[in-house]
PDB file of C-alpha atoms in Angstrom:
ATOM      1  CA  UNK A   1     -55.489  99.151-188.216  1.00 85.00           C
ATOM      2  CA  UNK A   2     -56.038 101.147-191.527  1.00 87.00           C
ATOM      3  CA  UNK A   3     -59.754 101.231-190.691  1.00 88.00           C
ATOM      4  CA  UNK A   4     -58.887 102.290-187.171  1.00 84.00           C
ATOM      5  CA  UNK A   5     -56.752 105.070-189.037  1.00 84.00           C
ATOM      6  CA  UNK A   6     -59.352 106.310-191.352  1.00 87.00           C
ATOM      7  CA  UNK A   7     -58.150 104.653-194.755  1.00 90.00           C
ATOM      8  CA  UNK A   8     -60.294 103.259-196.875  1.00 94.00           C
ATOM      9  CA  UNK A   9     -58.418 102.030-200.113  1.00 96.00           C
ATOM     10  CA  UNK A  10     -55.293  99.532-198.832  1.00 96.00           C
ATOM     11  CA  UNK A  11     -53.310  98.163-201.764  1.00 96.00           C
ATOM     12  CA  UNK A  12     -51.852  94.865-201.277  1.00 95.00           C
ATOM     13  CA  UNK A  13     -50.076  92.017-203.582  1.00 92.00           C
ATOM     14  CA  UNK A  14     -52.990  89.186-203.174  1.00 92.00           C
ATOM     15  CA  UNK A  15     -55.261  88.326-200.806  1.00 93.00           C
ATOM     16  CA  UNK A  16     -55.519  85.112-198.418  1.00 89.00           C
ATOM     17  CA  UNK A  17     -57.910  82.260-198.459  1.00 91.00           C
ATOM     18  CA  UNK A  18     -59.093  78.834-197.985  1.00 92.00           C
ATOM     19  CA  UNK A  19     -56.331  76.587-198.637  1.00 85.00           C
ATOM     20  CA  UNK A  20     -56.133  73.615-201.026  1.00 81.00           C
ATOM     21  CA  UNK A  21     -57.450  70.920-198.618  1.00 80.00           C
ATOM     22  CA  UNK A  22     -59.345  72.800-196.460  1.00 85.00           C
ATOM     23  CA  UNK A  23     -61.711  69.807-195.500  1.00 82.00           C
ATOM     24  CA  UNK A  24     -58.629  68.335-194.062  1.00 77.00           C
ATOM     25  CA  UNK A  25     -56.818  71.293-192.268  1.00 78.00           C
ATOM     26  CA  UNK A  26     -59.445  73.788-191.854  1.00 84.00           C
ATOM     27  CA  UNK A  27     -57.054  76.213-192.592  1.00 84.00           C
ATOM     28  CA  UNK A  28     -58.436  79.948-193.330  1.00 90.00           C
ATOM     29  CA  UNK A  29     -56.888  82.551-193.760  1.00 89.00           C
ATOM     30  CA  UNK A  30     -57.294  85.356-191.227  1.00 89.00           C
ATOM     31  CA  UNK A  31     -57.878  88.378-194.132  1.00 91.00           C
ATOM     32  CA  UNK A  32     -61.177  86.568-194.993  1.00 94.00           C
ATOM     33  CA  UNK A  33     -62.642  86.754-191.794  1.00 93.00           C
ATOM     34  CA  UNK A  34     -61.613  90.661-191.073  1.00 94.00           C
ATOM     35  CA  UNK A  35     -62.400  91.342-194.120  1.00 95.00           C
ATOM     36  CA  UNK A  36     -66.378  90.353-193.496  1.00 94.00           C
ATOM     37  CA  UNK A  37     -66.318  92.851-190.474  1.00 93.00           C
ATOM     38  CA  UNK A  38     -64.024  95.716-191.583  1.00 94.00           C
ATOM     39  CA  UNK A  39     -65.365  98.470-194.563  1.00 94.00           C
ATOM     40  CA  UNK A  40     -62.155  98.149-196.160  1.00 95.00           C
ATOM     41  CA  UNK A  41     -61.670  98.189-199.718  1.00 97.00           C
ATOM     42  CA  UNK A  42     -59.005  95.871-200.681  1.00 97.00           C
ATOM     43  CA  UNK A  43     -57.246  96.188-203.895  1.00 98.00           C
ATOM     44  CA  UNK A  44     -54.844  93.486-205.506  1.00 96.00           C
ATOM     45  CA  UNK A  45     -54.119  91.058-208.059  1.00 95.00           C
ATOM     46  CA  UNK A  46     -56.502  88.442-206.736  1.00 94.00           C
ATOM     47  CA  UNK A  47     -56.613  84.994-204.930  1.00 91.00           C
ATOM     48  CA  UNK A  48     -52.861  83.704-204.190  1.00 82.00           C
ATOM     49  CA  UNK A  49     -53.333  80.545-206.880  1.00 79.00           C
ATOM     50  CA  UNK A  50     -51.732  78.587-205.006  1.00 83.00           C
ATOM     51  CA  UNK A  51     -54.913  78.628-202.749  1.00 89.00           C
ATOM     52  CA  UNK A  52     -58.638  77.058-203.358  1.00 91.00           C
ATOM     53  CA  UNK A  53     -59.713  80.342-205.278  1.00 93.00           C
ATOM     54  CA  UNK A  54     -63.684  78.846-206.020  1.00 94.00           C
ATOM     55  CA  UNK A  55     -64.006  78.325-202.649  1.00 95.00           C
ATOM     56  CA  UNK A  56     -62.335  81.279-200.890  1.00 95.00           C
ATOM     57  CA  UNK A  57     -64.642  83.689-203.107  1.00 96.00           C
ATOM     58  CA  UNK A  58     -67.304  81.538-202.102  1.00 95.00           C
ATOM     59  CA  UNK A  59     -66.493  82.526-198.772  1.00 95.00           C
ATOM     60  CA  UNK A  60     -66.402  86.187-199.143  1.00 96.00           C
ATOM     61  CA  UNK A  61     -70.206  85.742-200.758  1.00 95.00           C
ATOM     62  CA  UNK A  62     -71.247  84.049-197.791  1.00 95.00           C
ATOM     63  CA  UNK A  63     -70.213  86.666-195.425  1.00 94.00           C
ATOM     64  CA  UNK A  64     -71.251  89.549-197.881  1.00 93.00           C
ATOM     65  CA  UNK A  65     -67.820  90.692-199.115  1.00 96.00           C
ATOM     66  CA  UNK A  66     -68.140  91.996-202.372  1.00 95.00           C
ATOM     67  CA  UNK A  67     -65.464  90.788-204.954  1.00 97.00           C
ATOM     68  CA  UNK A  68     -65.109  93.056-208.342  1.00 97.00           C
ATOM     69  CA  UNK A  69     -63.322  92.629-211.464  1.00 97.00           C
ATOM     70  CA  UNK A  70     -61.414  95.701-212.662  1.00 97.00           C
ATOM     71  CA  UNK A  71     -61.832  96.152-216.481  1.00 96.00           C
ATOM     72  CA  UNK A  72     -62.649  92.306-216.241  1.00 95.00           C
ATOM     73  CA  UNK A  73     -65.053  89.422-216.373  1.00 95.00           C
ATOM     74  CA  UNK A  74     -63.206  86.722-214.854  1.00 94.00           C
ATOM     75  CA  UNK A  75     -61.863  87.517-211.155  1.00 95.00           C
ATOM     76  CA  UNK A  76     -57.892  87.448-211.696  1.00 93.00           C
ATOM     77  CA  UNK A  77     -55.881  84.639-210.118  1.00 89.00           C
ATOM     78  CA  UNK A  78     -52.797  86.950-209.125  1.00 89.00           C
ATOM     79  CA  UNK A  79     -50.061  85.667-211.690  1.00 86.00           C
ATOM     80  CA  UNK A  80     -52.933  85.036-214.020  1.00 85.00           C
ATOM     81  CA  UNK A  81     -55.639  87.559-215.108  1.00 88.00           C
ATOM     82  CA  UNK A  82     -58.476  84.578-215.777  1.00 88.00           C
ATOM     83  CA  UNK A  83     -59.093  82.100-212.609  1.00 90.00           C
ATOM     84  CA  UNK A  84     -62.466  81.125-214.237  1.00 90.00           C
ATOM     85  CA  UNK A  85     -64.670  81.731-211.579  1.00 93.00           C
ATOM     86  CA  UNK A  86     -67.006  85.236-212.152  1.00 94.00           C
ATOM     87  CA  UNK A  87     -67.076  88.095-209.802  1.00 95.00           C
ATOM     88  CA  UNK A  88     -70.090  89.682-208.342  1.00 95.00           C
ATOM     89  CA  UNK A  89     -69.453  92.507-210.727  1.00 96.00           C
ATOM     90  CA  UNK A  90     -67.296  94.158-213.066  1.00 97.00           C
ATOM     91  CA  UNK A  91     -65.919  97.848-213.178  1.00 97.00           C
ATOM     92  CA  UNK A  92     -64.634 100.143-215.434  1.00 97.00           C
ATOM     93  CA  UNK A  93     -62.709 102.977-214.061  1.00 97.00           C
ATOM     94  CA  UNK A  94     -62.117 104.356-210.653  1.00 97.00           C
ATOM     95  CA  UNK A  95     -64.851 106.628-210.668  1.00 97.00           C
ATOM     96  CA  UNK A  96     -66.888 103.094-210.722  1.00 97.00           C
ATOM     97  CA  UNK A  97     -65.575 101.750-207.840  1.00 97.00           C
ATOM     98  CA  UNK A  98     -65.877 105.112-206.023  1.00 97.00           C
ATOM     99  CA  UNK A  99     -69.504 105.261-206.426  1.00 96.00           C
ATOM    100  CA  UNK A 100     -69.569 101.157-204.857  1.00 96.00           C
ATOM    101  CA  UNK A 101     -67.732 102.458-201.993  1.00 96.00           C
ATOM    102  CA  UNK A 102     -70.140 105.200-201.425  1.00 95.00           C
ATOM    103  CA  UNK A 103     -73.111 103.390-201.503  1.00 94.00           C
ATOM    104  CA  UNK A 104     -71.833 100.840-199.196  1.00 93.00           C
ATOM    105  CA  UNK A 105     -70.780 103.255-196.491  1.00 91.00           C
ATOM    106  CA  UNK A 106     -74.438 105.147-196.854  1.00 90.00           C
ATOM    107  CA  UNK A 107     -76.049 101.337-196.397  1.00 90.00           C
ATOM    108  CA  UNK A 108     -73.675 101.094-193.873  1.00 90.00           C
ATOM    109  CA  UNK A 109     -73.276  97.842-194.645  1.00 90.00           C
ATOM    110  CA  UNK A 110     -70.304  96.465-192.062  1.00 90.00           C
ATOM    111  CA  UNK A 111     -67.732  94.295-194.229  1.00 93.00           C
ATOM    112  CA  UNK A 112     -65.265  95.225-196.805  1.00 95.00           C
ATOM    113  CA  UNK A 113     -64.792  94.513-200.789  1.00 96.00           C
ATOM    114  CA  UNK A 114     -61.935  93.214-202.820  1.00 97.00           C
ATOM    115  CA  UNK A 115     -61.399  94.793-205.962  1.00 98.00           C
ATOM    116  CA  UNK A 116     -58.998  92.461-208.154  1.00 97.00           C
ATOM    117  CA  UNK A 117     -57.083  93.968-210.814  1.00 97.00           C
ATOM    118  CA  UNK A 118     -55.595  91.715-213.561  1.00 94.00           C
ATOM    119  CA  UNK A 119     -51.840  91.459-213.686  1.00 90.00           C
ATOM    120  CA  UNK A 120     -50.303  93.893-216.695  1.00 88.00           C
ATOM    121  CA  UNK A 121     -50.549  92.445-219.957  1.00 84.00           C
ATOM    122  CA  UNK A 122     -46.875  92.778-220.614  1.00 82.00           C
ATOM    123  CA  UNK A 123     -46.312  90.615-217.626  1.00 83.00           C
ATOM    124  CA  UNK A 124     -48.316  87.961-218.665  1.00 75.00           C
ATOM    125  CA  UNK A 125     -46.026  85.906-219.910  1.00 73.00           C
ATOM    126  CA  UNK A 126     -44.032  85.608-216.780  1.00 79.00           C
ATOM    127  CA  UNK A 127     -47.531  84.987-214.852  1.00 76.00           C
ATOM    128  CA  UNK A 128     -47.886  82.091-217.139  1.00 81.00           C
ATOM    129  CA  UNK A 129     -44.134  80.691-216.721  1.00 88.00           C
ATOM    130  CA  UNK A 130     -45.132  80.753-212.655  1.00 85.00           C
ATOM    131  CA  UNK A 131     -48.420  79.536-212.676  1.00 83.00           C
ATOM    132  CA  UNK A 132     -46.481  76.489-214.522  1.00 89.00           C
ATOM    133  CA  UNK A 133     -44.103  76.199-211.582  1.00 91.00           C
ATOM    134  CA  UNK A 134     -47.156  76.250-209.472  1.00 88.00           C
ATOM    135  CA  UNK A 135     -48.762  73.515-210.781  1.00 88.00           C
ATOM    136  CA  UNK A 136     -45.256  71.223-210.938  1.00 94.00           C
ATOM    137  CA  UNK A 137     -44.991  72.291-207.121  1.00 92.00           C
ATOM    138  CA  UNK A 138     -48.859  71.506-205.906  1.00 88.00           C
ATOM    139  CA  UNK A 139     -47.953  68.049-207.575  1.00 92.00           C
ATOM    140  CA  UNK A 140     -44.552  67.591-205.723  1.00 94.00           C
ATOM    141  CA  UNK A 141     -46.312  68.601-202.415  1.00 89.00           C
ATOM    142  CA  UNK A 142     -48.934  65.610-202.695  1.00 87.00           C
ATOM    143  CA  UNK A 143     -46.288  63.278-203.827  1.00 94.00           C
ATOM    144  CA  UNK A 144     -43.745  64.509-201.297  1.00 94.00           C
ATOM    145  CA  UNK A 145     -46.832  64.161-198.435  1.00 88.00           C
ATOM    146  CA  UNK A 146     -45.904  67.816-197.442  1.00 87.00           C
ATOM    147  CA  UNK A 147     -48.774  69.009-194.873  1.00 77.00           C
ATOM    148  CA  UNK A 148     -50.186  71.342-192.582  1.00 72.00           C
ATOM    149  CA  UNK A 149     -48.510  74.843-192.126  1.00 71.00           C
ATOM    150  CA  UNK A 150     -45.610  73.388-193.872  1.00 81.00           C
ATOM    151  CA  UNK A 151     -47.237  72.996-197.669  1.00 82.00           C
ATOM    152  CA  UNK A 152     -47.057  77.126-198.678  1.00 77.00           C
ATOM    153  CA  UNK A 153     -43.477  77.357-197.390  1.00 82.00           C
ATOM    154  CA  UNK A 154     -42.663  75.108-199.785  1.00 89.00           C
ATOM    155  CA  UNK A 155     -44.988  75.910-202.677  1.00 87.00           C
ATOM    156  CA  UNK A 156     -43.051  79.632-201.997  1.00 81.00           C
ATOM    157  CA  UNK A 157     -39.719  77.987-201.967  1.00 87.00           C
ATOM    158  CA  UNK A 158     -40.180  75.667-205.055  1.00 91.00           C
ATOM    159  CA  UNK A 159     -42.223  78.469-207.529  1.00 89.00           C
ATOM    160  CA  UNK A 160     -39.098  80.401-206.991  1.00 85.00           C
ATOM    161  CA  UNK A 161     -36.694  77.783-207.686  1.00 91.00           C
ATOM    162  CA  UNK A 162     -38.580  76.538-210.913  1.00 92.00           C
ATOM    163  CA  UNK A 163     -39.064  79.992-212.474  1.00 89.00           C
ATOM    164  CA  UNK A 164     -34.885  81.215-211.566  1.00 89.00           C
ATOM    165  CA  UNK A 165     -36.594  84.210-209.968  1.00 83.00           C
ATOM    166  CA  UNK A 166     -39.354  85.257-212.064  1.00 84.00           C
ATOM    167  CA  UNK A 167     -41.888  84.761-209.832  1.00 82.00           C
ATOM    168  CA  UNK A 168     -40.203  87.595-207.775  1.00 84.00           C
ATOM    169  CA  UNK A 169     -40.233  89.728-211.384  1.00 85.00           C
ATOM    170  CA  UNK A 170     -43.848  89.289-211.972  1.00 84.00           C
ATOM    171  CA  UNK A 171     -44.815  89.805-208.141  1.00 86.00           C
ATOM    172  CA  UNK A 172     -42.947  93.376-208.125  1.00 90.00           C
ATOM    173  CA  UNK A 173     -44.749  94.368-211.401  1.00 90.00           C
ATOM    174  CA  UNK A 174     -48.380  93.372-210.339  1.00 91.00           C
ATOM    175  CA  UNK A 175     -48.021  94.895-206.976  1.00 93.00           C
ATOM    176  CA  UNK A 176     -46.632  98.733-208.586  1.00 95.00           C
ATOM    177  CA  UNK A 177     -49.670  98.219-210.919  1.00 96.00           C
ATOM    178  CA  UNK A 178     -52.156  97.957-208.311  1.00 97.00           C
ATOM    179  CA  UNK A 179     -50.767 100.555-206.521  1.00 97.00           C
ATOM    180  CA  UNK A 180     -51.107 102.712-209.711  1.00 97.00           C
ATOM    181  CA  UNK A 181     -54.920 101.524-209.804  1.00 97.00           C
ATOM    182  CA  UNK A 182     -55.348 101.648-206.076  1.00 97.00           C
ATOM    183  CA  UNK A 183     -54.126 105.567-206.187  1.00 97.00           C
ATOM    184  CA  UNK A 184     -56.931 106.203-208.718  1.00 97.00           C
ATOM    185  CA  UNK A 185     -59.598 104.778-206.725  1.00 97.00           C
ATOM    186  CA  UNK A 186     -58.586 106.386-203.529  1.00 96.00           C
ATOM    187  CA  UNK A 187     -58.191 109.651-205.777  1.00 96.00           C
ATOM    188  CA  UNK A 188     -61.852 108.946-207.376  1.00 96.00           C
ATOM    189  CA  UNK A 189     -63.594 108.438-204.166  1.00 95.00           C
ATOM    190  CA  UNK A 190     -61.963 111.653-202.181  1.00 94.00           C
ATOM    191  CA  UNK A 191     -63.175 113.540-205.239  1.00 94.00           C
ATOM    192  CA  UNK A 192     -66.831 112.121-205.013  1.00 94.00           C
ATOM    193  CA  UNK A 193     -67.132 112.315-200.797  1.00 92.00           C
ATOM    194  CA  UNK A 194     -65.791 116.126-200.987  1.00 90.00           C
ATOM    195  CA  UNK A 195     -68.852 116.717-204.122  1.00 89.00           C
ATOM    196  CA  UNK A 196     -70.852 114.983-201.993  1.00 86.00           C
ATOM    197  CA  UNK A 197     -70.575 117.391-199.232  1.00 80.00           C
ATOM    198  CA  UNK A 198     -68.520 115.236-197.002  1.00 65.00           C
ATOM    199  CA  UNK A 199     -65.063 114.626-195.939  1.00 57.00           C
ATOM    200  CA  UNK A 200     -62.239 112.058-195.861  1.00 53.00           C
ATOM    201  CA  UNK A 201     -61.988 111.236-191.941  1.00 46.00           C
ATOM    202  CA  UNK A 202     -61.971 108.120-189.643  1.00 42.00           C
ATOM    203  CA  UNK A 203     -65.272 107.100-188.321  1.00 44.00           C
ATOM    204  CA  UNK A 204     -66.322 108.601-185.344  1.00 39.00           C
ATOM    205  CA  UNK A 205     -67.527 104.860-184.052  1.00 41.00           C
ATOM    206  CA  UNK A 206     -64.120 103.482-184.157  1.00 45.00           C
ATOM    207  CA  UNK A 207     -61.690 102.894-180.954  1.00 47.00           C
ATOM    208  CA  UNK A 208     -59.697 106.038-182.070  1.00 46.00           C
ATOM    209  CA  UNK A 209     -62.134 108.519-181.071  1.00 48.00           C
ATOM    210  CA  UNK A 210     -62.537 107.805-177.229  1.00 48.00           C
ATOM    211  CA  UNK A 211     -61.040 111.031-175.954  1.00 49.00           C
ATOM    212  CA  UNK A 212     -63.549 113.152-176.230  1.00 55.00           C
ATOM    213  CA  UNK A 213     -63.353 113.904-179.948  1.00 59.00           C
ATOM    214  CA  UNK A 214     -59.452 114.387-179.459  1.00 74.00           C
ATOM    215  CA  UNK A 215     -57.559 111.801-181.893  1.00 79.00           C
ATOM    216  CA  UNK A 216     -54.718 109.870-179.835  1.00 84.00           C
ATOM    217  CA  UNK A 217     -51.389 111.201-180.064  1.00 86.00           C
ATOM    218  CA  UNK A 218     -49.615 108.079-179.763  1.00 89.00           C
ATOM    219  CA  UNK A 219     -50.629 104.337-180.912  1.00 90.00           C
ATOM    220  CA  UNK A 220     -49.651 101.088-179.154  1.00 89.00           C
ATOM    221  CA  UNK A 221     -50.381  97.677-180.689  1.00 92.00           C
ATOM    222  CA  UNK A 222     -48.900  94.557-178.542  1.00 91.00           C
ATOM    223  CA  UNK A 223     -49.754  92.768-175.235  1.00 89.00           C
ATOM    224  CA  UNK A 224     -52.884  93.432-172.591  1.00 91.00           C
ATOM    225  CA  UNK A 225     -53.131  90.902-170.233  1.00 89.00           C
ATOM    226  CA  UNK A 226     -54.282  90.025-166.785  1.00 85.00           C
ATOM    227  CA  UNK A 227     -51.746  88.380-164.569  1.00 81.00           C
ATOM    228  CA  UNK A 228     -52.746  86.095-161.642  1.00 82.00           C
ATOM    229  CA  UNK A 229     -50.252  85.161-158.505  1.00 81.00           C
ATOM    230  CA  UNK A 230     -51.378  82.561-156.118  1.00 82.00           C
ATOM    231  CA  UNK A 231     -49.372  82.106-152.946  1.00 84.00           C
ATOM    232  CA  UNK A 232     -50.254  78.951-150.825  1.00 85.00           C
ATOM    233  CA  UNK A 233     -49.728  80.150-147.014  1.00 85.00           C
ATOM    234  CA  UNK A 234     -48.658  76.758-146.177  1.00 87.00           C
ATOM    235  CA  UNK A 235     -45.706  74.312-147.640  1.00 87.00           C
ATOM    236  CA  UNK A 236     -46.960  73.552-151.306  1.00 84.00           C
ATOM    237  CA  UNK A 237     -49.001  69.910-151.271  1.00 87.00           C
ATOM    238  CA  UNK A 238     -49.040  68.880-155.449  1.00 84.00           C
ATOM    239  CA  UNK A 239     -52.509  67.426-156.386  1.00 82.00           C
ATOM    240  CA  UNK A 240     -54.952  68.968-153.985  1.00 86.00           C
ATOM    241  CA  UNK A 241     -56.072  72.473-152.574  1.00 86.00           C
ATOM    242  CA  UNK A 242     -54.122  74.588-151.246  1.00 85.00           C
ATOM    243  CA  UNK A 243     -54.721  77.273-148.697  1.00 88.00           C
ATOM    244  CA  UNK A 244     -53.504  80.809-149.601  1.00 86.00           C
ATOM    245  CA  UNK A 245     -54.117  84.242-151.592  1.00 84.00           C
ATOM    246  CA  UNK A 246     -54.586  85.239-154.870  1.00 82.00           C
ATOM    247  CA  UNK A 247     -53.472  88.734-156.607  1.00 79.00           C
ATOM    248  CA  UNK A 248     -54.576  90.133-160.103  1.00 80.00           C
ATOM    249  CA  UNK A 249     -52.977  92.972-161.708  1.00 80.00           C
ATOM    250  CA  UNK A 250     -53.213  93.630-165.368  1.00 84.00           C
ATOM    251  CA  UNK A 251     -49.854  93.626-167.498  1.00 86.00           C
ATOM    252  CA  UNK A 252     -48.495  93.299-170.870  1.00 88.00           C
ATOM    253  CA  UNK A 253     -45.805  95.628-172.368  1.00 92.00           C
ATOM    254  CA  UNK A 254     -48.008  97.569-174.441  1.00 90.00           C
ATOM    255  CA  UNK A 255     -50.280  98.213-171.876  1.00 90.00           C
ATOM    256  CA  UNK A 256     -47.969  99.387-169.334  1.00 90.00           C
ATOM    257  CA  UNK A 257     -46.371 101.812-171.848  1.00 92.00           C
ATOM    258  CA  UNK A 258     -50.069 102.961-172.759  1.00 90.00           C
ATOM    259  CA  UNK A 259     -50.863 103.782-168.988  1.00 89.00           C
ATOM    260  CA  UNK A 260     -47.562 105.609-168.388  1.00 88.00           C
ATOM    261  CA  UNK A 261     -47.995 108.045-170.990  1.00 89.00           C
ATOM    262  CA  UNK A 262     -51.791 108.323-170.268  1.00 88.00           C
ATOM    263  CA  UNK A 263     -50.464 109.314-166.464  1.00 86.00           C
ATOM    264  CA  UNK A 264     -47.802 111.666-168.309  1.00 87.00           C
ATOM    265  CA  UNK A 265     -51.051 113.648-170.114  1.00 85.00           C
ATOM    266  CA  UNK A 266     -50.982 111.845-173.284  1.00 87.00           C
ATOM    267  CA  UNK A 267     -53.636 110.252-175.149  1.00 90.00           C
ATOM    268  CA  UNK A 268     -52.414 106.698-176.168  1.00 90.00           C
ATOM    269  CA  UNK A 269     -54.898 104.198-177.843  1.00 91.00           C
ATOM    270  CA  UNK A 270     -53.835 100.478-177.309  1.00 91.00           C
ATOM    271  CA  UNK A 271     -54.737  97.967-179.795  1.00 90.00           C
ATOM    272  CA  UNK A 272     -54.844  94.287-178.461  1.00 87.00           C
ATOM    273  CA  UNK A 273     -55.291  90.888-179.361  1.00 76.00           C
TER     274      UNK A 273
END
């Protein structure tokens, strides 16, 4: 959806990834995946560390995400600014990660980039209280056989419980700093496209520019769906065929609120899943 809207920079607290056990659950987080088909420059504090954080970058290289280090050489591990594991390259400013977004937009090279910026030095301390908690709660969830969807519940649950709240301290402080840095970058790289000769707009290839180079006025994101009714003509006989008729119509709320205003002259776009 920022894509669709013509942002480029999106700030966030931490990224997704593959979780701890993945050859067991198969569990992947969704961000990973849009993020290999979406120019989106992500910028946060990292890996969550309570996730596989070797293997979820791993993952990004393999479907050519770029992962950079701001001011950095270790790729931060959200509460903590070293997770040990490289990333593809470092930067130094804004201006530095301006010119990567550039030249990945000219290549037009399809998936995003995650820039990770270390948590604040004066919250350090606090990151190294919770990644304590972290590891005393990974522990309880083996011993405790905690599985499945239910294991980062828990881990969330627990890290807050161990640390009396500081977890929730050092989360708000990491998250206002990479706004701060995310502002600088987005700042950076409208300065550069401008000098460049171009401007900041969505791209013309995108859903949102359907109407005949009008932008929508109105966006919808829920349900589009085809509904079928079969109606046997004679009394109902379970387990066999049955003769009778069939009607499609399509349906979903969204979609039904999208074709009402298109009848009404507007010009909704619908996002579905």
């Amino acid at each position: 959806l920022a894509h669709m809207a013509g942002i480029r920079v999106f700030v966030t607290g931490g990224i997704g990834g593959v979780h701890r056990g993945v050859e067991k659950s198969g569990d992947v987080s969704a961000d990973l995946t849009e993020l290999a088909r979406t120019p989106l420059t992500v910028v946060c504090a990292g890996v969550k560390s309570i996730l596989d954080i070797p293997r979820t970058l791993e993952f990004l290289e393999t479907h050519s995400v770029a992962t950079l280090a701001y001011k950095a050489d270790s790729f931060p591990a959200f509460f903590t600014a070293d997770s040990g594991c490289p990333p593809q390259a470092r930067v130094e400013n804004p201006e530095e990660v301006a010119q990567v977004i550039i030249a990945r937009d000219a290549l037009g090279l399809p998936g995003g980039m995650v820039v990770g910026v270390p948590i604040p030095d004066g919250e350090a301390a606090k990151g190294a209280v919770v990644e304590a908690a972290i590891t005393q709660a990974l522990g309880e969830v083996a011993a405790q056989n905690v599985a499945g969807a239910a294991v980062t519940p828990f881990l969330l649950k627990r890290v807050n419980e161990l640390t009396q709240g500081l977890s929730l301290q050092a989360n708000i402080a990491l998250i206002k700093h990479n706004a701060a840095v995310g502002a600088e970058i987005a700042n950076a790289l409208l300065t550069q496209t401008q000098a460049l000769g171009g401007q900041e707009k969505c791209d013309s290839a995108t859903p949102l520019d359907q109407g005949g180079g009008k932008a929508p006025d109105v966006l919808l994101v829920g349900g589009c769906c085809e509904d079928v009714e079969g109606v046997s003509s004679t009394a109902l006989i379970a387990g066999t065929s049955n003769p009778g008729a069939a009607r499609a119509s399509f349906g979903g709320v969204a979609r039904n609120i999208a074709e009402a205003l298109a009848l009404l002259g507007s010009l909704p776009a619908l996002v579905s899943a």
